[in-house]
Short mmCIF file of C-alpha atoms and ligand atoms in Angstrom, two decimals:
data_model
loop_
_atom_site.label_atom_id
_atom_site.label_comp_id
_atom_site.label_asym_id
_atom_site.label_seq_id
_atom_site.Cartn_x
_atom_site.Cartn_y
_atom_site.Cartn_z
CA UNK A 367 126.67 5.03 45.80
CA UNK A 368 126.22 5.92 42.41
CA UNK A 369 126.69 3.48 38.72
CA UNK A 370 129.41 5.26 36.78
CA UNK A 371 128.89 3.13 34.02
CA UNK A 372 126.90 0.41 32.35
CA UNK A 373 128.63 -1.85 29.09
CA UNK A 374 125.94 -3.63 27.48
CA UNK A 375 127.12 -6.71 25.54
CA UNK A 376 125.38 -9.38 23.08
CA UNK A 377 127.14 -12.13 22.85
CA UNK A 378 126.21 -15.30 20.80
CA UNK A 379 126.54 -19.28 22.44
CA UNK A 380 125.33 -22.11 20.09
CA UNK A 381 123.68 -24.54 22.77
CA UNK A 382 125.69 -28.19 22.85
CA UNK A 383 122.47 -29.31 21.70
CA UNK A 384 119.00 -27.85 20.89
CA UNK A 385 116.03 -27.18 23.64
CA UNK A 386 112.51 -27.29 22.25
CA UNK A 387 109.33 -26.02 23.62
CA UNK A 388 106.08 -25.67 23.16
CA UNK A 389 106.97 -22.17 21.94
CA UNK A 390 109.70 -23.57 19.55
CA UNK A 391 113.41 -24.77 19.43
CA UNK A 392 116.52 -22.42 20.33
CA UNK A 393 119.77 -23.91 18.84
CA UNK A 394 121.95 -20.76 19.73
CA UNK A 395 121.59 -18.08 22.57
CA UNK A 396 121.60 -14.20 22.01
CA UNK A 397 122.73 -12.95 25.60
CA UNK A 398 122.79 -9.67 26.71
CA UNK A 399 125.12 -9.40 29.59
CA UNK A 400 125.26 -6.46 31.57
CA UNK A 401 128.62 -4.70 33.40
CA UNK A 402 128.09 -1.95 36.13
CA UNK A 403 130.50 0.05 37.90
CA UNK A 404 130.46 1.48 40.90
CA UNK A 405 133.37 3.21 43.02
CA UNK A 406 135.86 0.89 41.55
CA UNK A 407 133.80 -2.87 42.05
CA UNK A 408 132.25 -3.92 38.94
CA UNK A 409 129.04 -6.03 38.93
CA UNK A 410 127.42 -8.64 36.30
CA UNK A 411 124.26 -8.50 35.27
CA UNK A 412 122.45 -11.21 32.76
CA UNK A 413 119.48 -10.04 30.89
CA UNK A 414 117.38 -13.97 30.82
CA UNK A 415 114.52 -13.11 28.08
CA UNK A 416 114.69 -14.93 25.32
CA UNK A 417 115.65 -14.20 21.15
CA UNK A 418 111.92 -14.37 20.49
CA UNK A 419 109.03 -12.96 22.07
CA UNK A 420 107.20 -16.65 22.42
CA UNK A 421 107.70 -17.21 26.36
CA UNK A 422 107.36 -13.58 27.13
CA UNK A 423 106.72 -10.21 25.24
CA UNK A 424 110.41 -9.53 26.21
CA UNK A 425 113.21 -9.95 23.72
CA UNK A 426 116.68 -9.69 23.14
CA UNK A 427 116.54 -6.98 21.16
CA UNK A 428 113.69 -5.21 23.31
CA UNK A 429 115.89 -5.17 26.34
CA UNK A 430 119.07 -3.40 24.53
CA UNK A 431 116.67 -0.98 23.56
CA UNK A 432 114.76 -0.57 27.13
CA UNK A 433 118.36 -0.56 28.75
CA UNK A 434 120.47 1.70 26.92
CA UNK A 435 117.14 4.37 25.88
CA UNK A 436 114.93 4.29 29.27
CA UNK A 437 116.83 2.12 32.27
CA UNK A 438 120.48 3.46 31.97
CA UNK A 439 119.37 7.05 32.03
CA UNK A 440 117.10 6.67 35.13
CA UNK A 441 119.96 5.23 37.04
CA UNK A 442 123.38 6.55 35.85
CA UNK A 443 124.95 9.05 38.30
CA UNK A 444 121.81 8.73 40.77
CA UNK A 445 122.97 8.94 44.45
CA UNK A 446 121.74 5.79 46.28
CA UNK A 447 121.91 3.89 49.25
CA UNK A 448 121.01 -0.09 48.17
CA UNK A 449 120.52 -2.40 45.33
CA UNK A 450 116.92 -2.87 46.64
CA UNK A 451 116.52 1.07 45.70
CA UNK A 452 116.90 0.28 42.21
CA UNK A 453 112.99 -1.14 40.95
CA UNK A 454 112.04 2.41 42.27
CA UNK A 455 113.95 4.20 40.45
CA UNK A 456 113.12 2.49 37.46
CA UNK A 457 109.47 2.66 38.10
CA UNK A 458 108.95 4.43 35.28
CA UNK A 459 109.58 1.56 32.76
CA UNK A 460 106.05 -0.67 32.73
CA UNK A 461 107.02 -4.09 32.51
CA UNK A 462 110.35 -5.24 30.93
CA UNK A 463 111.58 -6.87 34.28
CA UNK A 464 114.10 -9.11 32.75
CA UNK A 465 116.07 -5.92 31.09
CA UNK A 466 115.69 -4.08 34.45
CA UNK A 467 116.27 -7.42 36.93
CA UNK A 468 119.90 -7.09 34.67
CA UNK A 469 120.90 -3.49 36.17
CA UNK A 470 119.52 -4.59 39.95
CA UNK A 471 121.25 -7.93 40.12
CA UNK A 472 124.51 -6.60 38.99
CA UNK A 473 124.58 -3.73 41.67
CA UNK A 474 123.49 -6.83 44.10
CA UNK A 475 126.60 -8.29 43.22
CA UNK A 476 128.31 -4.77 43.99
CA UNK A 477 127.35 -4.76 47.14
CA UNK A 478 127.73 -7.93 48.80
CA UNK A 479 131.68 -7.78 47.40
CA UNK A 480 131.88 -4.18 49.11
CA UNK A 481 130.20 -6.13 52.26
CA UNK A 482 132.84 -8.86 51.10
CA UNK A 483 130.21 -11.54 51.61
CA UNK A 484 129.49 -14.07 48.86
CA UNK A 485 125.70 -12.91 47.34
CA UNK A 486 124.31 -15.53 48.32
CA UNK A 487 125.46 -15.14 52.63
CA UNK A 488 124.70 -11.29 51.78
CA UNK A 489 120.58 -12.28 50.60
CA UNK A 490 120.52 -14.15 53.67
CA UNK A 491 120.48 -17.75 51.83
CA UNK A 492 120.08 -20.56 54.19
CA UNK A 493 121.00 -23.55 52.03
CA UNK A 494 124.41 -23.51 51.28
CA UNK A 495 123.91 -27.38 48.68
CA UNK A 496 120.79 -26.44 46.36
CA UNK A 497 119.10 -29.41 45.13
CA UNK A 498 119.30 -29.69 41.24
CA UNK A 499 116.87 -31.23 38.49
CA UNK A 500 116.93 -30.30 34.85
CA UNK A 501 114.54 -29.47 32.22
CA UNK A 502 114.29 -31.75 29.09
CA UNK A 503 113.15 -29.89 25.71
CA UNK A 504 110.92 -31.90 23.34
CA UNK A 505 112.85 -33.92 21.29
CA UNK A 506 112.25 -35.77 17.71
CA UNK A 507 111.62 -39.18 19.12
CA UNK A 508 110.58 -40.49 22.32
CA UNK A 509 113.31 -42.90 22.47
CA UNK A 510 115.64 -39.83 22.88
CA UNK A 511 113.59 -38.59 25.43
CA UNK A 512 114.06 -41.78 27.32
CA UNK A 513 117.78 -41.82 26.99
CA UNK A 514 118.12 -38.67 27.86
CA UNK A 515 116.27 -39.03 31.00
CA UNK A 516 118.37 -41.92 31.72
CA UNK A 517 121.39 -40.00 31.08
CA UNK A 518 120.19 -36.52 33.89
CA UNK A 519 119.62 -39.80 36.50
CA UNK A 520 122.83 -41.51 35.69
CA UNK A 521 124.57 -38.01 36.84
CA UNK A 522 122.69 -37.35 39.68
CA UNK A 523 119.89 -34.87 39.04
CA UNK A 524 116.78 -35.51 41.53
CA UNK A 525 113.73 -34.36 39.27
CA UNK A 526 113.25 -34.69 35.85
CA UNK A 527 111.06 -31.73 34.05
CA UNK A 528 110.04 -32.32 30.42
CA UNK A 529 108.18 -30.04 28.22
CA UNK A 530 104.94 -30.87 27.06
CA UNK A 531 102.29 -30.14 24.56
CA UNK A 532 99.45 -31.19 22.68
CA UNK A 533 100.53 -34.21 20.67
CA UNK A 534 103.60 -34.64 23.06
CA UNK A 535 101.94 -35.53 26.32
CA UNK A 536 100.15 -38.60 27.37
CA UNK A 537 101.54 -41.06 25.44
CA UNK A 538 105.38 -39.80 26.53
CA UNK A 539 104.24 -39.52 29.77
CA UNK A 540 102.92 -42.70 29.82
CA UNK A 541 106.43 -44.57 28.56
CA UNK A 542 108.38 -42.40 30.80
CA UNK A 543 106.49 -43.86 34.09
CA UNK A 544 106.38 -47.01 32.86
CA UNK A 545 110.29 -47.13 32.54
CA UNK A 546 110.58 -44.50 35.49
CA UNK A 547 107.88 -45.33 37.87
CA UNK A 548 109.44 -43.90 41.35
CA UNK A 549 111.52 -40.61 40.01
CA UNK A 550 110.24 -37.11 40.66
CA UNK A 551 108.64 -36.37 37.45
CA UNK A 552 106.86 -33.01 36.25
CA UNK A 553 105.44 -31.37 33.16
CA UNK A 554 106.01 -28.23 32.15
CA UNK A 555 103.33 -26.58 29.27
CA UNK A 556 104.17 -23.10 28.53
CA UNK A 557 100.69 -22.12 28.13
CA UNK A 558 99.98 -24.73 25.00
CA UNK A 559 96.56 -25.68 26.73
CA UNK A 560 93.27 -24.02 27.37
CA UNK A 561 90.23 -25.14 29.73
CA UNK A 562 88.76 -26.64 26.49
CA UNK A 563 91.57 -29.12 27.24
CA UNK A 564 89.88 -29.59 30.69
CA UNK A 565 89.05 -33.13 30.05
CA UNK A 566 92.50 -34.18 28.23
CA UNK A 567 94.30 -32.56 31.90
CA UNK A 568 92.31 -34.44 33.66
CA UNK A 569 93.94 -37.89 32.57
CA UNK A 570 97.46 -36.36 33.82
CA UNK A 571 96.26 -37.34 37.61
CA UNK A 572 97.51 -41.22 36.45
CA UNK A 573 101.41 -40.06 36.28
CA UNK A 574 101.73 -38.95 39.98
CA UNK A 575 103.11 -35.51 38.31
CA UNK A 576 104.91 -33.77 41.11
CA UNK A 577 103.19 -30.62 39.43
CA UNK A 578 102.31 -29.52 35.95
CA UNK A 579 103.58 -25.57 35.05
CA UNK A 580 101.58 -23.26 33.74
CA UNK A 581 99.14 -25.07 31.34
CA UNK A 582 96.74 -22.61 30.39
CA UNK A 583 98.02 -18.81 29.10
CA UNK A 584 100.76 -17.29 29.87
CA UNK A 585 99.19 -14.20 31.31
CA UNK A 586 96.06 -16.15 33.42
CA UNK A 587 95.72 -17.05 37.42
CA UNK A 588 91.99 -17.00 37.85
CA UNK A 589 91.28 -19.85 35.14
CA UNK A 590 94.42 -21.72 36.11
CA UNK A 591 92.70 -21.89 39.91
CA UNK A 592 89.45 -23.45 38.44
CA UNK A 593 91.90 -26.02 36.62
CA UNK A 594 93.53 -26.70 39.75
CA UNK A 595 90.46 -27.46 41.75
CA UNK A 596 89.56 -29.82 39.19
CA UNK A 597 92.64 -31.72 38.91
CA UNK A 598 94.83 -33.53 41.92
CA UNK A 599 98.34 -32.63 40.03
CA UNK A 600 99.72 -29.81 41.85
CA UNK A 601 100.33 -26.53 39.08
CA UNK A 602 103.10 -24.81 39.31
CA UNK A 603 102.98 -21.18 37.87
CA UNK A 604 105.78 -19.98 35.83
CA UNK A 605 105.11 -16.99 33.07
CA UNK A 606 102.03 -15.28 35.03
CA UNK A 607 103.71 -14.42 37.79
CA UNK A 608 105.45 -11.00 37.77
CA UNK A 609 105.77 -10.05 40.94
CA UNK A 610 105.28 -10.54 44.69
CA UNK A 611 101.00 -9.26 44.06
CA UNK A 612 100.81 -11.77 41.20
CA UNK A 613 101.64 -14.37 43.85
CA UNK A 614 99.26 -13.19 46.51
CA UNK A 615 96.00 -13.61 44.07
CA UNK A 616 97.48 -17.08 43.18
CA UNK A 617 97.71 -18.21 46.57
CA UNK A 618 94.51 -16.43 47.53
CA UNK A 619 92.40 -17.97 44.69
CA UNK A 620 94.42 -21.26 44.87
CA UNK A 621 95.80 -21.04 41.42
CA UNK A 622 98.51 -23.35 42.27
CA UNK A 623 100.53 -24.62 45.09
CA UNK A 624 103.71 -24.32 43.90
CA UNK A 625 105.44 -21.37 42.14
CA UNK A 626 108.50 -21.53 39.51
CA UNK A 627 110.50 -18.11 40.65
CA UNK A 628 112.95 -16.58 37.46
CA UNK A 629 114.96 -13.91 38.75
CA UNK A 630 114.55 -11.97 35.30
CA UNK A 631 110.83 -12.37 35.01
CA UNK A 632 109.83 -11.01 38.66
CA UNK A 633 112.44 -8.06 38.10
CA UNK A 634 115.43 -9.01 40.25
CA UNK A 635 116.22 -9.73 43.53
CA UNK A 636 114.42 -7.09 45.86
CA UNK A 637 111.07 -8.83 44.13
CA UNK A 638 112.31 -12.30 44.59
CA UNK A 639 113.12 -11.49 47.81
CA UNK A 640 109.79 -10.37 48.63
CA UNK A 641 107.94 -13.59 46.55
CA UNK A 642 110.20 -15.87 48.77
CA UNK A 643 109.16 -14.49 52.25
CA UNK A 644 105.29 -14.46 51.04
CA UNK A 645 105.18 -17.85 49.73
CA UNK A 646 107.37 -19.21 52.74
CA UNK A 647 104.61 -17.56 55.29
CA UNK A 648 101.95 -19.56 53.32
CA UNK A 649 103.84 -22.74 53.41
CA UNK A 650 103.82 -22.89 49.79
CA UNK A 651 106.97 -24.21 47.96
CA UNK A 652 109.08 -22.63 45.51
CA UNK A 653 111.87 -23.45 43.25
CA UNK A 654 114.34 -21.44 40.95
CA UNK A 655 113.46 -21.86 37.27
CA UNK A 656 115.80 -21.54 34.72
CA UNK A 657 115.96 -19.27 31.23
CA UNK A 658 119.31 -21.51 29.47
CA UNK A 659 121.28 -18.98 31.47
CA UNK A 660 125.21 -18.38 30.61
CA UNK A 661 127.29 -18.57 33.82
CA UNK A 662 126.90 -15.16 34.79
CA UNK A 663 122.68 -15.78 35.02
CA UNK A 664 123.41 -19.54 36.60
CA UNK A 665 125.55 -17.67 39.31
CA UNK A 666 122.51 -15.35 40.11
CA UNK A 667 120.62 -18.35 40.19
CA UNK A 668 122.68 -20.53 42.12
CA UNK A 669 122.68 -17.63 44.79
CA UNK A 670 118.92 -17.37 44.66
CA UNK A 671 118.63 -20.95 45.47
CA UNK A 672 120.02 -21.07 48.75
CA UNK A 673 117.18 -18.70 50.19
CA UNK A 674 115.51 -20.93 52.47
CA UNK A 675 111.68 -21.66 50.94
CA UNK A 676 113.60 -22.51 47.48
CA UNK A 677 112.89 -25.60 49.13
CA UNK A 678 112.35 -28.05 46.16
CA UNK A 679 114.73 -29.09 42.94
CA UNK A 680 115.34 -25.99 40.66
CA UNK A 681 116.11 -26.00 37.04
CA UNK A 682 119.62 -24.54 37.53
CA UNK A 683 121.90 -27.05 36.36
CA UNK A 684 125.76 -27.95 34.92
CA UNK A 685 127.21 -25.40 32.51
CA UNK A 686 128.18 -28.13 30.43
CA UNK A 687 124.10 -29.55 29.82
CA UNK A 688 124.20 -26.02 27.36
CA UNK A 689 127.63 -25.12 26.57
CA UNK A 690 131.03 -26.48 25.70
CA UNK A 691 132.51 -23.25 26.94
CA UNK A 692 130.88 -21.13 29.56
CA UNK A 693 131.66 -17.11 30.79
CA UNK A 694 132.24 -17.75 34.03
CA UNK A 695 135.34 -19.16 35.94
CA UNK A 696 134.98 -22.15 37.91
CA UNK A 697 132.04 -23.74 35.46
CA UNK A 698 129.25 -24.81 37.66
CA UNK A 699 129.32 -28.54 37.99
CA UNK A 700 126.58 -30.87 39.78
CA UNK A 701 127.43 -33.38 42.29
CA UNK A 702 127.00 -37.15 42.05
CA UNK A 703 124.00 -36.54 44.21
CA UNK A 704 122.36 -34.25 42.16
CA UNK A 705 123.75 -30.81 44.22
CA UNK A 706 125.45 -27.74 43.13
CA UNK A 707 127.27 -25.98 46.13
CA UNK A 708 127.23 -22.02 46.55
CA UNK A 709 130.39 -20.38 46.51
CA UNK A 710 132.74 -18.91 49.50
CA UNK A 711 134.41 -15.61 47.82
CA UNK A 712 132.89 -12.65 47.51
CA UNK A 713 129.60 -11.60 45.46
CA UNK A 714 128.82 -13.75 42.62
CA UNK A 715 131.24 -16.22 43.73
CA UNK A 716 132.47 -17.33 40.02
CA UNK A 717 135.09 -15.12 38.18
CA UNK A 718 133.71 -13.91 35.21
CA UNK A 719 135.79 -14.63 31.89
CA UNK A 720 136.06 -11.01 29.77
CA UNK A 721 138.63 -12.63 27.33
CA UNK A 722 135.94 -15.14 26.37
CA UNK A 723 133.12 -12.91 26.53
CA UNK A 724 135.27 -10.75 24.28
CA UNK A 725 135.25 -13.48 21.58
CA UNK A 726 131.56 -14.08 21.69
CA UNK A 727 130.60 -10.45 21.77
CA UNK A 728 128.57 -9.30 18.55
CA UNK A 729 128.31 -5.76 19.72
CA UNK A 730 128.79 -3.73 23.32
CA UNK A 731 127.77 -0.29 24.01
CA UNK A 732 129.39 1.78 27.22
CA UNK A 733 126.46 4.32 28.65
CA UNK A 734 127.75 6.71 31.35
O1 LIG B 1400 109.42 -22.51 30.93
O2 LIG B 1400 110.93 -22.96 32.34
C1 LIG B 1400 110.61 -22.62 31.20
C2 LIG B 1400 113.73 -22.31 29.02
C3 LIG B 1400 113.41 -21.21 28.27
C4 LIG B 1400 112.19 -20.61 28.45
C5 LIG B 1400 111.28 -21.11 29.38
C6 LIG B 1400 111.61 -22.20 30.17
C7 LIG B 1400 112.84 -22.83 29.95
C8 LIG B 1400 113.26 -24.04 30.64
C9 LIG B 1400 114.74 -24.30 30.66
O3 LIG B 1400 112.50 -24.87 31.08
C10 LIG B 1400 115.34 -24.25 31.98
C11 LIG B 1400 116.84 -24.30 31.87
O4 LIG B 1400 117.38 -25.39 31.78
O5 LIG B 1400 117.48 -23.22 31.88
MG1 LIG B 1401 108.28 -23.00 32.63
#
């Protein structure tokens, strides 16, 4: 097969409410969405970096420029035989996984609808429910915090994730278990500690943490492995790992024992793919994180999710947690018992909305 042609879009969603992180707060999403055709099938793509570049060097504005100067030419009109082709032939670019995961996943999409196999049958997913939690920004007050919590139980989710930092960590922590002693409960950092903080980490062992994500930098495994064998909370990497090697040295230097897999970050699905079947022949868990996806992103995920050593909650949850309109046709929706279930018709399995992508579009660019 060959792409024919790639539309690149930015479109704009406010949030229904604001998500704050260590990094900072995002009230509205810049989205690049990605289009690719191929003998008549058309495929969706979702580029999942960020506006800024505070959780990775990648940007909104970096991928448009990486995918319609560098990717787009390396793959338009190129004879080839499967998706999984595609991170070779884009080799070239260092880095920028998210803009390049965009391009792979779509053609993914392509070809499980020419095998006319939902995605996530065609990746070989095992797990056709996928367990849902959700990840709660930092908010102004910790009695919003609570509430919230209260309200992701109240509709079913099964683990609770909230973002930490310095000055927002032990004493929330500490009212959150005392309210919500039994729940699955986990911290996630974004890289706003350092081993000077060794000490301060230490006193997270008292909140049975099902794991604390990445503490330390964003681009470390060896000092997050002498964190973890001082600590009992299980880490959970999320921005250092890039690929299927990065998870290799974790496991082999015991960095953590559980890893947060982003489709965009480890550059699509071949190198998910390849993460999943490492980690599962180590017996270490992994779950789908999440990048405030739009529904074309939360369908990738959702499809992800069902490969079988996604084996604990992911952060993939309802469209309407982020927007009061989503892209994609059925919304996703959670179950009362915290499960989203993967879809029966072919490829991504939602039908994508062009009317109201239209409306949100800021610009779009056709490369052939
Ligand atoms: O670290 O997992 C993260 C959102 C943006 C950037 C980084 C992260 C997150 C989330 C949100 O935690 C997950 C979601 O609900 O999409
Ligand atoms: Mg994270």
């Amino acid at each position: 097969m060959k792409i024919e042609s790639i539309v690149l879009r930015e479109i704009r969603m406010p949030l229904v409410s604001f998500f704050e992180t260590s990094f900072g707060r995002t009230t509205e999403r810049r989205i690049l969405l990605v289009e690719v055709r191929i003998g008549g099938e058309t495929g969706w793509g979702e580029v999942t970096c960020g506006e800024t570049p505070f959780y990775s060097h990648e940007t909104t504005d970096t991928a448009a420029h990486i995918l319609a100067d560098f990717a787009a030419p390396l793959v338009l009109g190129k004879s080839f035989q499967k998706a999984s082709e595609l991170p070779g032939m884009l080799r070239l670019i260092r880095g920028h996984n998210m803009a390049k995961a965009a391009i792979e996943n779509a053609v993914w999409d392509i070809e499980a609808r020419q095998a006319a196999l939902p995605l996530w049958r065609y990746l070989g997913g095992t797990r056709r429910e996928i367990p849902c939690g959700v990840s709660i920004g930092i908010k102004d007050r910790i009695d919003d915090l609570l509430a919230a919590i209260e309200r992701e139980l109240a509709a079913g989710y099964r683990r609770i994730k909230i973002k930490i930092k310095p000055g927002w960590d032990l004493a929330v922590l500490e009212q959150v278990r005392r309210r919500f002693p039994d729940i699955l409960l986990m911290g996630d950092a974004n890289s706003a500690y350092t081993l000077a903080d060794l000490e301060h980490l230490r006193q997270f062992d008292r909140f049975r943490l099902m794991m604390l994500e990445q503490p330390l930098w964003h681009d470390d495994i060896y000092f997050h492995a002498r964190l973890q064998h001082a600590l009992e909370t299980p880490l959970c990497l999320d921005e250092a790992i890039h690929h299927a090697r990065d998870a290799e040295i974790a496991i082999e230097l015991g960095a953590c024992r559980i890893i947060n897999v982003k489709l965009g970050r480890v550059g699509g699905y071949t190198s998910a793919l390849e993460i999943e079947r490492l980690t599962r022949r180590h017996g270490l868990p992994i779950w789908c994180g999440g990048m405030l996806e739009s529904g074309v992103g939360r369908a990738h995920n959702i499809a992800m999710s069902t490969l079988e050593n996604f084996s604990l909650p992911g952060d993939v949850s309802a469209s309407k947690r982020y927007w009061h309109e989503d892209i994609i046709e059925p919304e996703v929706t959670v179950s009362s018992n915290g499960t989203i279930t993967a879809p029966d018709s072919p490829g991504l399995g939602f039908q994508v909305k062009l009317d109201r992508i239209r409306a949100l579009t800021v610009w779009e660019k056709t490369l052939v």
